[in-house]
XYZ file of C-alpha atoms in Angstrom:
650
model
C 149.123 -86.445 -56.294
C 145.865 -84.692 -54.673
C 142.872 -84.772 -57.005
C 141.676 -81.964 -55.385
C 144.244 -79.524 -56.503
C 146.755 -81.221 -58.261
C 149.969 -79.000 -59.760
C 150.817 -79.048 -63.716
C 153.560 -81.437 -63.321
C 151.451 -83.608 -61.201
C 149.176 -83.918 -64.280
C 151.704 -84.619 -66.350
C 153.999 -86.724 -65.049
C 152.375 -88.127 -61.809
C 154.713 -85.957 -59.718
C 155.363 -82.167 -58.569
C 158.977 -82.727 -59.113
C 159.577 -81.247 -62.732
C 161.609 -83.589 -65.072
C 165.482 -82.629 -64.944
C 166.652 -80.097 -67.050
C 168.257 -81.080 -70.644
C 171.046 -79.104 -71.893
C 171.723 -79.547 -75.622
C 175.877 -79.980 -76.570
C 177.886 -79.878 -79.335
C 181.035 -81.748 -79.819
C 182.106 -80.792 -83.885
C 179.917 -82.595 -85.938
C 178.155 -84.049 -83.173
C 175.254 -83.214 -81.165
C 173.973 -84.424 -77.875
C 172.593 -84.064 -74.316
C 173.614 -83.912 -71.003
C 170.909 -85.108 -68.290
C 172.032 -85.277 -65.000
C 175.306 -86.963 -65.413
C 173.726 -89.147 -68.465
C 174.707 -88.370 -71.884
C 171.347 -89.185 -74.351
C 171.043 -88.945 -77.820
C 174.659 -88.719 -79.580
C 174.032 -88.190 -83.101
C 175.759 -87.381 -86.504
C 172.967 -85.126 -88.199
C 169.755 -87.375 -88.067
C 172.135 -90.599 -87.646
C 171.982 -91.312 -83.945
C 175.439 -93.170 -82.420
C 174.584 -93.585 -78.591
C 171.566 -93.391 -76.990
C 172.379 -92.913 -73.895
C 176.019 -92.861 -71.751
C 175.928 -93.442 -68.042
C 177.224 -95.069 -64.863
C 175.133 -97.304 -62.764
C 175.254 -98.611 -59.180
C 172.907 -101.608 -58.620
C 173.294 -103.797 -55.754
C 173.197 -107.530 -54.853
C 169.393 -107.875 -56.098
C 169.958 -105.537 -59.092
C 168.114 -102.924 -57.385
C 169.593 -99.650 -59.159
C 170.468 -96.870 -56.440
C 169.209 -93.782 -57.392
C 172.218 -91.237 -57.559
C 172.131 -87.457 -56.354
C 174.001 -85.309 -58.649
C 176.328 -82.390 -57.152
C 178.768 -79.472 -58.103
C 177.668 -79.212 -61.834
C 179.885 -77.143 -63.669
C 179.188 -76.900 -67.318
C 181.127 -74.832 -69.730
C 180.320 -75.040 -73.506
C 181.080 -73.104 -76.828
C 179.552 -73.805 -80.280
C 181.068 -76.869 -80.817
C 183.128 -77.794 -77.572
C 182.567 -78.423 -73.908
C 183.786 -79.348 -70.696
C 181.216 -80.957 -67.790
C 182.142 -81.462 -64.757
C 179.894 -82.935 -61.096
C 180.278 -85.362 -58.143
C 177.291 -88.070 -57.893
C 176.184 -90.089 -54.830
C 174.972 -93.242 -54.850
C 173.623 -94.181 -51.013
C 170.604 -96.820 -50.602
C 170.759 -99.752 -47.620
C 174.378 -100.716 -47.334
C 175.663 -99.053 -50.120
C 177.764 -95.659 -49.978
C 179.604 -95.299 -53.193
C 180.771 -91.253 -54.758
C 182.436 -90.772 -57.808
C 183.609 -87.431 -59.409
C 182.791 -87.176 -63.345
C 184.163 -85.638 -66.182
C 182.971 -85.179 -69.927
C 185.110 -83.575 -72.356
C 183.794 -83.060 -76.234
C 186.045 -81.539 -78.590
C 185.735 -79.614 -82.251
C 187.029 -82.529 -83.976
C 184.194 -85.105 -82.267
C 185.947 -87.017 -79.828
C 183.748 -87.392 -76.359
C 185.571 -88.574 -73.523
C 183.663 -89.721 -70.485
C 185.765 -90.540 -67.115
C 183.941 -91.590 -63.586
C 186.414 -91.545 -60.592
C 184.938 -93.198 -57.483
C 185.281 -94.717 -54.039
C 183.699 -96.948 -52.050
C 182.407 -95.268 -48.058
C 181.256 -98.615 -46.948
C 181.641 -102.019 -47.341
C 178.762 -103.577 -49.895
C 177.725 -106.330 -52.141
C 176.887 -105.523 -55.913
C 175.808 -106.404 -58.971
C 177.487 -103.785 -60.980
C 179.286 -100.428 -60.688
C 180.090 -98.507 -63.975
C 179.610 -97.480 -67.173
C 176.434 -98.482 -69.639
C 176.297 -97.711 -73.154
C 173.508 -97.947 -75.232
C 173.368 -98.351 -78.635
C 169.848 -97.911 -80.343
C 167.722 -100.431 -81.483
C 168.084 -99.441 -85.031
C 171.576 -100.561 -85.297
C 170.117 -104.229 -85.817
C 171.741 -105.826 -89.002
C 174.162 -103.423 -89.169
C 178.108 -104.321 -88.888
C 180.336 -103.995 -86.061
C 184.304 -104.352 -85.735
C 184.852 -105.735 -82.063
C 188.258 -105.312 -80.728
C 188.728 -107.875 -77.728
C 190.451 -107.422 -74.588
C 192.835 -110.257 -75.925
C 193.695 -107.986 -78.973
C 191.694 -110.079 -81.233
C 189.675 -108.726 -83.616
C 185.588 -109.971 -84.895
C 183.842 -108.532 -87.812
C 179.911 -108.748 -85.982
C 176.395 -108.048 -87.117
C 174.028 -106.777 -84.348
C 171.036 -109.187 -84.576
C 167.936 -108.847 -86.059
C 165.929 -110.847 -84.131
C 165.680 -111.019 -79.948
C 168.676 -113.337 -78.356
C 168.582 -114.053 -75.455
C 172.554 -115.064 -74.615
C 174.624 -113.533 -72.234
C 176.748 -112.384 -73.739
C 175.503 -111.583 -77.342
C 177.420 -114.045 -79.229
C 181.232 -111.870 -80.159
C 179.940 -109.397 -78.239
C 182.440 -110.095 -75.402
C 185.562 -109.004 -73.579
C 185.358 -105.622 -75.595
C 188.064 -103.706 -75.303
C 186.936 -100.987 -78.382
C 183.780 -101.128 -81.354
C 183.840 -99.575 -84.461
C 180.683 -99.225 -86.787
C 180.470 -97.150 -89.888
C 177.612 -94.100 -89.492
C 177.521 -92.825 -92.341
C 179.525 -93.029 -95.870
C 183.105 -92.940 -94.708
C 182.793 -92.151 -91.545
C 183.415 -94.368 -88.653
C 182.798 -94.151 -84.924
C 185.185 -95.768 -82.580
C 184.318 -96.226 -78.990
C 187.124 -97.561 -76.862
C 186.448 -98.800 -73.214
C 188.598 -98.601 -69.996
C 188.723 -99.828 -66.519
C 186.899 -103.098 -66.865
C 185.732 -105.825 -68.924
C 183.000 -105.343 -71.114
C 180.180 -107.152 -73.055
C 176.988 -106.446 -74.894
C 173.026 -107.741 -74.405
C 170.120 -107.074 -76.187
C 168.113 -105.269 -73.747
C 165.131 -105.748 -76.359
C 164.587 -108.532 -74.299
C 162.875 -106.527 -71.733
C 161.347 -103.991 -74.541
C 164.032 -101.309 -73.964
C 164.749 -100.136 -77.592
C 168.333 -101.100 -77.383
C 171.284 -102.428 -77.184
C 173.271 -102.570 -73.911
C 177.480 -102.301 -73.726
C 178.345 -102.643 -69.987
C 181.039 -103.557 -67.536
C 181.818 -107.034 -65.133
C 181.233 -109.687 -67.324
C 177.981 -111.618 -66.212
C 179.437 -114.806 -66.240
C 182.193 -113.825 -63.257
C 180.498 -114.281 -59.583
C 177.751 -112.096 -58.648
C 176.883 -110.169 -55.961
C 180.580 -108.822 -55.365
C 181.733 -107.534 -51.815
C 183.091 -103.743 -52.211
C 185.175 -103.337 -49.656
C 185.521 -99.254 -47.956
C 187.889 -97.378 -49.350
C 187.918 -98.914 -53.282
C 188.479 -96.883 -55.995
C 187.175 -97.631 -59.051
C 188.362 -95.674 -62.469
C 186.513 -95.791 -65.771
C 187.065 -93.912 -68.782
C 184.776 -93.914 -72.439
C 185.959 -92.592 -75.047
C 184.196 -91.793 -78.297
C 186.016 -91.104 -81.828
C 185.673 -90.251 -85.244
C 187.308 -92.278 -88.260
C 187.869 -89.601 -90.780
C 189.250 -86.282 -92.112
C 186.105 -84.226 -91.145
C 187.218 -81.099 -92.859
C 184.600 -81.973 -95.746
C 181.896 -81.328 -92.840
C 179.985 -78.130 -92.858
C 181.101 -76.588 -89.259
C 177.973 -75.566 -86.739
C 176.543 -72.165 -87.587
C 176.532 -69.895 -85.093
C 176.620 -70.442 -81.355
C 174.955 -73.588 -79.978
C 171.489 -72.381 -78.289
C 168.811 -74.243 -76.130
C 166.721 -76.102 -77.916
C 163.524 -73.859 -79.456
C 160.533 -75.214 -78.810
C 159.330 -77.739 -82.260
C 157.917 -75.695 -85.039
C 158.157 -78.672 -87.955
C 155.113 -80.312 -87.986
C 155.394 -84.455 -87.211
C 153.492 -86.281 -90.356
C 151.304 -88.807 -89.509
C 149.964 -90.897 -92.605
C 148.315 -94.931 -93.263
C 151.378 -97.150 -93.946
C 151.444 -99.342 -96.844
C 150.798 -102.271 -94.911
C 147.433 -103.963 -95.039
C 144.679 -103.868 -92.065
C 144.332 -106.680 -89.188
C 142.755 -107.578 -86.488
C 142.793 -105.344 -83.623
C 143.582 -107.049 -80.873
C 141.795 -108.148 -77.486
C 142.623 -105.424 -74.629
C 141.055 -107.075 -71.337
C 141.967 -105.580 -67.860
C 143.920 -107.644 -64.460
C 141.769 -107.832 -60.952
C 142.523 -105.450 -58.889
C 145.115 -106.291 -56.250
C 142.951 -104.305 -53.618
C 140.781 -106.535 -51.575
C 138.504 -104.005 -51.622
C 134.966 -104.658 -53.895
C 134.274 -102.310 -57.127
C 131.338 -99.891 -56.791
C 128.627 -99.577 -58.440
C 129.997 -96.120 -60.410
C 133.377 -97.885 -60.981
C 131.601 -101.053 -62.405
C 129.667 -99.003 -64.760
C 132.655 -96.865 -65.896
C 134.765 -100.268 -66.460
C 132.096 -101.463 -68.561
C 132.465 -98.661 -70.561
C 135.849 -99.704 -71.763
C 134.246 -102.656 -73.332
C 137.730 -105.016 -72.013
C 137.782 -108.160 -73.530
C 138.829 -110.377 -70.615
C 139.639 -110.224 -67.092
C 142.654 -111.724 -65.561
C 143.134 -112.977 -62.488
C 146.267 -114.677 -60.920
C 145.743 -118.274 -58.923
C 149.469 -118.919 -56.666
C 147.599 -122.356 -55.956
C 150.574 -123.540 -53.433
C 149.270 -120.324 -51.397
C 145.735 -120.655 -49.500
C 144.105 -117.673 -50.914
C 144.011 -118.311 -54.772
C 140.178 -119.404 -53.832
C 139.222 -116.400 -52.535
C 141.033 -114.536 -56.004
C 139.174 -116.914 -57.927
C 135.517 -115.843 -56.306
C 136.385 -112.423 -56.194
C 137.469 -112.552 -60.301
C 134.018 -114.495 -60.796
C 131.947 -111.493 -59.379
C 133.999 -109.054 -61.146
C 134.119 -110.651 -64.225
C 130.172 -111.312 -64.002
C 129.303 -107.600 -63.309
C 131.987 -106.676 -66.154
C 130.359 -109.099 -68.496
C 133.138 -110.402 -69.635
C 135.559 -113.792 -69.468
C 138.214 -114.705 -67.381
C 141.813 -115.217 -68.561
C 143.222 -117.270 -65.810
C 146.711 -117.137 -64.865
C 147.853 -120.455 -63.499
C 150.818 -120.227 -60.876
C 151.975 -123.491 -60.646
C 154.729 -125.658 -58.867
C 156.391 -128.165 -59.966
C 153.985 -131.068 -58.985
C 150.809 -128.892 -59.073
C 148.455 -132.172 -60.217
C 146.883 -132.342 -56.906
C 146.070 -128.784 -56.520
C 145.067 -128.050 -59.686
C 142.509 -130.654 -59.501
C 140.792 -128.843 -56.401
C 141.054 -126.050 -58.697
C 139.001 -128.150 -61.213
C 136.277 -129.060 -58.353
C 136.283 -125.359 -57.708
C 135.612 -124.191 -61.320
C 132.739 -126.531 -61.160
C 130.981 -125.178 -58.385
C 131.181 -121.926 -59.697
C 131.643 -122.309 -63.496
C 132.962 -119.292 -64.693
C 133.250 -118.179 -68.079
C 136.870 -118.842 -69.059
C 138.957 -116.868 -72.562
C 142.110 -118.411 -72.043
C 144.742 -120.322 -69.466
C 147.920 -118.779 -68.823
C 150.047 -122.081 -67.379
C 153.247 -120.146 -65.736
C 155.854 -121.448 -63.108
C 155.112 -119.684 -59.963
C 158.773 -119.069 -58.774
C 161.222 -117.656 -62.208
C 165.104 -116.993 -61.454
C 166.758 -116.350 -64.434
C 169.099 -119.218 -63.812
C 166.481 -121.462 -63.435
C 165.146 -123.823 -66.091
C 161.002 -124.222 -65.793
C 159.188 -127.199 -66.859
C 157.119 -126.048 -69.333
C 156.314 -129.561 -70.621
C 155.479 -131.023 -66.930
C 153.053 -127.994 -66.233
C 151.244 -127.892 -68.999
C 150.710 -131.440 -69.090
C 149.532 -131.414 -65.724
C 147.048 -128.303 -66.566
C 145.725 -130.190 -69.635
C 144.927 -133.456 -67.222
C 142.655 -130.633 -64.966
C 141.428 -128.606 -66.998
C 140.865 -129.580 -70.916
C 137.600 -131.110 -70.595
C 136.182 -127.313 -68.720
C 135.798 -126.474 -71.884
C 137.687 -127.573 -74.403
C 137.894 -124.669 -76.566
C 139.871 -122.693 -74.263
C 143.572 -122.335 -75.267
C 145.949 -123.059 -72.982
C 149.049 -120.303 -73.191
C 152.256 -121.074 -71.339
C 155.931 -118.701 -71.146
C 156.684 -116.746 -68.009
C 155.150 -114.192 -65.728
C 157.746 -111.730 -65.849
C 159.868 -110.171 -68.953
C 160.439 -111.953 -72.401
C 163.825 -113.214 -71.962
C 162.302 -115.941 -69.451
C 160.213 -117.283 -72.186
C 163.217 -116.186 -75.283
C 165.788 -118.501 -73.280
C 163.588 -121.381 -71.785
C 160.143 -121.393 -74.431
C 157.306 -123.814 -73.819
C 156.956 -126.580 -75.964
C 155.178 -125.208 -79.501
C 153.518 -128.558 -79.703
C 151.898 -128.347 -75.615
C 151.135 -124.633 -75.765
C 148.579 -123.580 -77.945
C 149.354 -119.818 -77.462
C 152.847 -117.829 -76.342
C 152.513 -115.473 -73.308
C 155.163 -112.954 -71.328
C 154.753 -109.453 -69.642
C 155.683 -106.159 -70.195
C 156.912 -103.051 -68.283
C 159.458 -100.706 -69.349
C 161.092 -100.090 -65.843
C 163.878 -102.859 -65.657
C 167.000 -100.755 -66.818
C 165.589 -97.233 -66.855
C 163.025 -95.431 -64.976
C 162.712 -91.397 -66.372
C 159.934 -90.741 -68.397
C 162.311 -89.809 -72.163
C 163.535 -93.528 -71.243
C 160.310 -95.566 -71.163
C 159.073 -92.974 -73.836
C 162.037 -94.070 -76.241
C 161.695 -97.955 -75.759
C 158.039 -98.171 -76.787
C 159.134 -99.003 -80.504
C 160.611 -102.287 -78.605
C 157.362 -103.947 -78.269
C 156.689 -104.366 -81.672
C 160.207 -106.086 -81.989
C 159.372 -108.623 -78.606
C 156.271 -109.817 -80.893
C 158.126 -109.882 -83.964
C 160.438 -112.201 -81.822
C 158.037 -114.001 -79.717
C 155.749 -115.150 -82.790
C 159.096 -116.736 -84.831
C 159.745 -118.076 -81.240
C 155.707 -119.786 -81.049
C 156.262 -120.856 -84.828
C 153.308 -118.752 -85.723
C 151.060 -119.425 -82.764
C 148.913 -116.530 -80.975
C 151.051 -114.068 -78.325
C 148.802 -113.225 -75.227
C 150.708 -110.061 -73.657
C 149.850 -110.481 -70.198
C 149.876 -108.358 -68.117
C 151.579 -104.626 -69.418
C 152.354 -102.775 -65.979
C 154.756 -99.588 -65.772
C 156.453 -101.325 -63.107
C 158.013 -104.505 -62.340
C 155.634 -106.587 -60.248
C 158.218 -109.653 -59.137
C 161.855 -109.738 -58.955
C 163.203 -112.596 -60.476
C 166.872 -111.285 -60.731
C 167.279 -111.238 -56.875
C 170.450 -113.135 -55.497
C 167.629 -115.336 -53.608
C 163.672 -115.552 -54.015
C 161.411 -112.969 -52.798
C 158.027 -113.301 -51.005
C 155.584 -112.150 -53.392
C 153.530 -109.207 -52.100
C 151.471 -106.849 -53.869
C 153.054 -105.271 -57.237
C 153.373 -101.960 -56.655
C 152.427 -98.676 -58.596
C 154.083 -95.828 -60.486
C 152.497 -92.098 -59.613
C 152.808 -91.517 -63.333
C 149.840 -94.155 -63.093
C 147.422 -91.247 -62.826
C 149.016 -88.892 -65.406
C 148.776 -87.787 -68.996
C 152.029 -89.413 -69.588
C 150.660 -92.343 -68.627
C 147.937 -92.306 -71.249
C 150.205 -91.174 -74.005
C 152.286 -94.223 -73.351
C 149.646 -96.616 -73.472
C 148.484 -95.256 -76.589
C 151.566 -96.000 -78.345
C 151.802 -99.582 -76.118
C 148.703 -100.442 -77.699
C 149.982 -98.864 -81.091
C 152.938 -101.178 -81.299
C 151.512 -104.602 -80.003
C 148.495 -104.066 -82.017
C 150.410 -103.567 -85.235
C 152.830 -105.749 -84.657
C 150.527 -108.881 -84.650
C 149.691 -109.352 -81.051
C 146.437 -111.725 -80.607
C 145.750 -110.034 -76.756
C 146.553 -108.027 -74.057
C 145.856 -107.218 -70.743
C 146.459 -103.775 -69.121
C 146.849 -102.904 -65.115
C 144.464 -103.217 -63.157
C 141.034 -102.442 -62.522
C 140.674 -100.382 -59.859
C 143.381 -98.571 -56.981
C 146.624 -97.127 -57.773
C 147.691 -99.150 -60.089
C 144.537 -99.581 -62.310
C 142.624 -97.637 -64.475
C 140.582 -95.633 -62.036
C 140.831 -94.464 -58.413
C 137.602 -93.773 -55.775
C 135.537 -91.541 -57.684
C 137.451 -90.725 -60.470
C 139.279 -92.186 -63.734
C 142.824 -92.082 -64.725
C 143.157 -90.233 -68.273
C 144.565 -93.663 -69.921
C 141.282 -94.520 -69.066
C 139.717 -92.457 -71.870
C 142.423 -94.287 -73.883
C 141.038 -97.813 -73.163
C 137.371 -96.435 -73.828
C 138.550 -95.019 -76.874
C 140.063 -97.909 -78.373
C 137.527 -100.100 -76.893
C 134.614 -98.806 -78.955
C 136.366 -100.562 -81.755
C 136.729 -103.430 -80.266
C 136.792 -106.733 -83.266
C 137.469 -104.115 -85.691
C 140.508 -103.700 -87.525
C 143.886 -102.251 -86.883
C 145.633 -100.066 -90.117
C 149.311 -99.715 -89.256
C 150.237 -95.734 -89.574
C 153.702 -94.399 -89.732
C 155.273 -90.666 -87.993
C 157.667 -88.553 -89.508
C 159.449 -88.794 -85.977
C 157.912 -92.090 -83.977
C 159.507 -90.845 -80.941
C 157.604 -87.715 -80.770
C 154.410 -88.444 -82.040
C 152.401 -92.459 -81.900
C 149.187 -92.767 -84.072
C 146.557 -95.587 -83.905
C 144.431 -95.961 -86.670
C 141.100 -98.164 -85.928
C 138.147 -99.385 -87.842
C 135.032 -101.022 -87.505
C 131.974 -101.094 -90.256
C 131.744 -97.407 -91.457
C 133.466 -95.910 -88.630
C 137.377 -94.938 -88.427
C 139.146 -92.878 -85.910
C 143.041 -91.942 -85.672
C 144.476 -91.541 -81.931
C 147.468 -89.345 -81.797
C 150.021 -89.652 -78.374
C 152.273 -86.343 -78.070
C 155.108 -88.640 -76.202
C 157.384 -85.610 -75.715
C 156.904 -83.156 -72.759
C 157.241 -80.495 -75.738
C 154.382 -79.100 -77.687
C 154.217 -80.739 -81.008
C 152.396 -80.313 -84.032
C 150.769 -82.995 -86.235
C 149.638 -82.736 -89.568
C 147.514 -85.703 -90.474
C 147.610 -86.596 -94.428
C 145.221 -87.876 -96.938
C 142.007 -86.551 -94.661
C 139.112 -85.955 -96.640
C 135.295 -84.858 -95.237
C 133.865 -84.242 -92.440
C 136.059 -85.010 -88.702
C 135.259 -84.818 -85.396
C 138.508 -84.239 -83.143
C 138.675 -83.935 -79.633
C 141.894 -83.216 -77.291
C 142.893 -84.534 -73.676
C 145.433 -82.433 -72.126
C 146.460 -80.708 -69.382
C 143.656 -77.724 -70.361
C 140.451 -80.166 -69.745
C 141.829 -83.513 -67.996
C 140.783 -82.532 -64.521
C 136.977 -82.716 -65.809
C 137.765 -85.723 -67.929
C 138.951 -87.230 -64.434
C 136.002 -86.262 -62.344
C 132.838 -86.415 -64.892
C 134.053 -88.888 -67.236
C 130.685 -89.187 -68.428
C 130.104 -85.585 -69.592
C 133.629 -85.580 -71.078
C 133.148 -89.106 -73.219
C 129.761 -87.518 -74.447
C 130.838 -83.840 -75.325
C 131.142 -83.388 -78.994
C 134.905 -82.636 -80.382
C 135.553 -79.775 -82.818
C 133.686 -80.431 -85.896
C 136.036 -79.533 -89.317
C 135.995 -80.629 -92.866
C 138.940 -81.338 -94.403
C 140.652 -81.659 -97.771
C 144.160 -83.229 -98.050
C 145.946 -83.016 -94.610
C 144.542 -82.170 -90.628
C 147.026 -80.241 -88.943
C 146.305 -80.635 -84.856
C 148.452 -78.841 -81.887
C 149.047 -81.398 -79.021
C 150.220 -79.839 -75.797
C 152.548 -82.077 -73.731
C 151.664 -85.719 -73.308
C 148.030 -84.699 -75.075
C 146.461 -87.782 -76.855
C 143.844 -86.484 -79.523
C 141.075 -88.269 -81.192
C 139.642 -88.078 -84.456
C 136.781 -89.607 -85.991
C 135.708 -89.551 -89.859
C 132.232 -89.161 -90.328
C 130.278 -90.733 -93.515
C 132.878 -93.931 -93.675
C 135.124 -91.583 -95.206
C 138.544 -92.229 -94.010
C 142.169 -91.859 -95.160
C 143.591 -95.143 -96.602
C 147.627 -95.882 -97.868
């Protein structure tokens, strides 16, 4: 992206490629989409089945390669249709095509078939089919038909587990759950073995059917010439001649005209919690404009990561110290230890001395995670404590992993050594397009819900939230670590809608802190001379920062995310459009005066470049009786402010 004259969709989504096209289906009663040789959103009227259908090639590090889609052919009546393409899969060793095939029919049934062949020889993880069921199916019953021909009457779980397998959910050969009253759907699987895990583990909002058992020998050689066959096939259990049939022929989608209701929940206020920022992973100094517009967010804490078997965590500790003094604010240190770290952790010690920085919070993490290897918690902490408790012996020491939740789901610290639970969050582990990570932002709220029954109560430090990956700890072997790296969508409106609702979920959710990207460079929350519009997110929320947090609820959460603050007399609502759709909200139980202003794609250019002017420019000044209606263009985040300590309450 060029600052200077960047396009719409480079505004948007980070990128001048446009998002790929979604064409709307009909198979009988159901709907659904097709999206480049994925199937999303299967549903039964508002009772969604799937969420999404594809095939995947990942290879021996779990690296997914990116497919090229070909020869779409797509022929569809109002409530039938036949798809038809070749996809590509070609990335370092691996060449692997496969022809596919979709078929939905008047009566419901959806059958899915992928026919491919290996062009060279390869090593992988996984080839085939993924289901996803959504995250809302927790609780609910499942009939599991084994490969075996046995049969297991399952609940999909409420809280996070972190098997592999989920328990029963093994060797499936075919599922049936009930989705609505009478009505059944019956997926039956082909070609391979097949088991379920709860992706919620790595906050995607769901739950993930796939093929090649994890407990069978991984990476696989793929010889040339293999063929591998797979076939899905979706049915449903009933007469359905007491459905009302489609009316009319099946359209594109018209752009939104019902108006998403945003309202207070019923749920009492709490604490908002602690949003503080990670050092920049440039080596590069902040100026004195970027200091000053950091400040501005008002962050809570600054981390900074110490790999003390390396021999530059000194130098990341006196940079963090200079940053953290201009910034005003604390450190929250991230300890990367090995497993005998007493010895360097006491030079850590004489360093803190010398320089005697403020300090929020230790973050005691094993500096090399494989998933298939146990940490010791109990050794590293113990060791930290030895260093570091007398510093200052307030500060609470937080220990779990430095990568995704299931690290710290399957191997926790001990409750009684850890004063504090911590793990990371990005949504790019299993799915990278922007309806994906849009969709599993309701999954953070569940990894909290998880993590605090997993700390017994105790405080969850989210640390740090990145939209990518920064290690790989599901490589066949270790990896060098080396800077994380950053997502062009860093510097986009999408980007700021989806911290919104990040910070929406963990906030109501119970979260005690946070920390978000970086400070400055690609991955931060400002570039050279100007600020990323998530930025204005950050500054916005930051303003309250001690305040209070009241929960709100959407009429459709995956269109529009609202965070409701408050401090003293002052409340303001922050709305996310999530959608690359217009959308229009209607905010209930607003009453006086309100001051609303919009970042979009009309006026985030000068919101970039003269953040100042934009932060102090007043918003639209209306008065109100009963309900706010506001227009939000795509990815548009709007704030409103009540004047007078009025403000809407459940």
């Amino acid at each position: 992206m060029h600052l200077s004259g960047p396009t719409r969709n480079e505004l948007l989504y980070g990128s001048s490629v446009a998002p790929p096209e979604q064409t709307p289906l009909r198979a009988g009663p159901l709907s659904l989409v097709f999206e480049e040789g994925d199937l999303r959103r299967v549903c039964m009227g508002r009772q969604e089945i799937l969420r999404r259908v594809y095939a995947a090639v990942r290879d021996k590090n779990w690296a997914t390669v990116t497919p090229t889609l070909s020869n779409l052919k797509v022929d569809r009546s109002a409530d039938s249709f036949h798809v038809a393409y070749d996809m590509a899969s070609r990335g370092g060793e691996i060449d692997f095509s496969w022809n596919g095939t979709i078929d939905g029919s008047s009566d419901g049934t959806i059958v899915f078939t992928m026919d491919g062949q290996a062009r060279s020889t390869f090593l992988r993880s996984r080839i085939g089919f993924c289901l996803l069921h959504p995250a809302e199916c927790a609780g609910s019953r499942c009939l599991i038909e084994h490969d075996d021909g046995t049969m297991s009457d399952v609940v999909f779980p409420e809280y996070i587990v972190h098997d592999q397998p989920v328990p029963h959910f093994a060797s499936i050969r075919a599922m049936t759950q009930e989705i609505a009253s009478g009505v059944k759907a019956r997926i039956e699987l082909e070609g391979d073995l097949f088991e379920m895990e709860d992706q919620r583990n790595w906050t995607d909002a769901s739950f993930k059917t796939f093929c090649t058992p994890l407990h069978l020998p991984i990476p696989v050689e793929v010889p040339a010439g293999t063929r591998i066959r797979q076939r899905i096939t979706l049915r449903l259990l009933r007469d359905m001649s007491g459905l009302p049939p489609p009316k009319g022929a099946f359209i594109a989608r018209a752009p939104t005209v019902e108006a998403i209701r945003v309202m207070p929940a019923d749920r009492p206020a709490g604490p908002l919690l602690a949003i503080g920022l990670g050092l920049s992973s440039l080596a590069a100094e902040t100026s004195m404009q970027q200091r000053e517009r950091l400040r501005a967010l008002h962050a809570a804490h600054l981390r900074v990561d110490l790999r003390v078997a390396t021999d530059f965590w000194q130098v990341d500790l006196e940079r963090a110290i200079i940053e953290s003094t201009s910034l005003g604010v604390p450190l929250e240190i991230a300890l990367l230890l090995p497993d005998a770290p007493l010895s360097t952790l006491r030079e850590v010690r004489t360093k803190l001395d010398a320089l005697h920085p403020t300090v929020v919070r230790w973050l005691v993490l094993p500096d090399l995670e494989q998933l298939g290897r146990k940490p010791h918690h109990a050794d590293l902490l113990k060791a930290a404590r030895e260093a570091l408790a007398d510093y200052s012996p307030a500060v609470p020491f937080a220990a779990g992993t430095n990568s995704d939740f299931i690290f710290a789901n399957r191997y926790p610290p001990p409750q009684d050594d850890a004063h504090a639970v911590t793990f990371s969050i990005n949504p790019q582990v299993h799915a990278f397009d922007n309806a994906s990570m849009m969709e599993a932002l309701g999954a953070q709220a569940m990894v909290i819900v998880s993590s605090q029954r997993l700390a017994g109560g105790k405080p969850v430090s989210v640390s740090p939230v990145t939209l990518l990956p920064r290690i790989n700890p599901y490589a066949a072997a270790p990896l060098p670590w080396s800077p994380p790296p950053a997502d062009p969508r860093q510097r986009s409106l999408f980007a700021a809608a989806w911290t919104l609702g990040s910070v929406k979920h963990l906030a109501e959710s119970g979260a005690a802190s946070v920390t978000y990207f970086e400070t400055i460079g690609p991955g931060g929350v400002l570039d050279g001379a100007a600020v990323f519009p998530l930025f204005h997110v950050l500054a916005d929320i930051g303003e309250f920062g001690g305040g209070l947090v009241q929960p709100t609820v959407a009429s459709d959460l995956m269109k529009v995310a609202g965070l409701m603050v408050r401090r003293a007399e002052r409340c303001r609502l922050l709305l996310a459009n999530l959608t690359c759709e217009r959308q229009r909200a209607a905010v209930e139980n607003v009453s006086g005066a309100v001051e609303t202003r919009v970042l979009d794609e009309t006026n985030v250019l000068d919101a970039m470049h003269s953040p100042e002017a934009y932060r102090a420019a007043k918003g639209e000044q209306t008065e109100s009786e009963g309900e706010l209606s506001i227009t939000l263009l795509p990815y548009a985040v709007a704030r409103i402010d009540w004047k007078d300590g009025q403000f809407p309450l459940p």
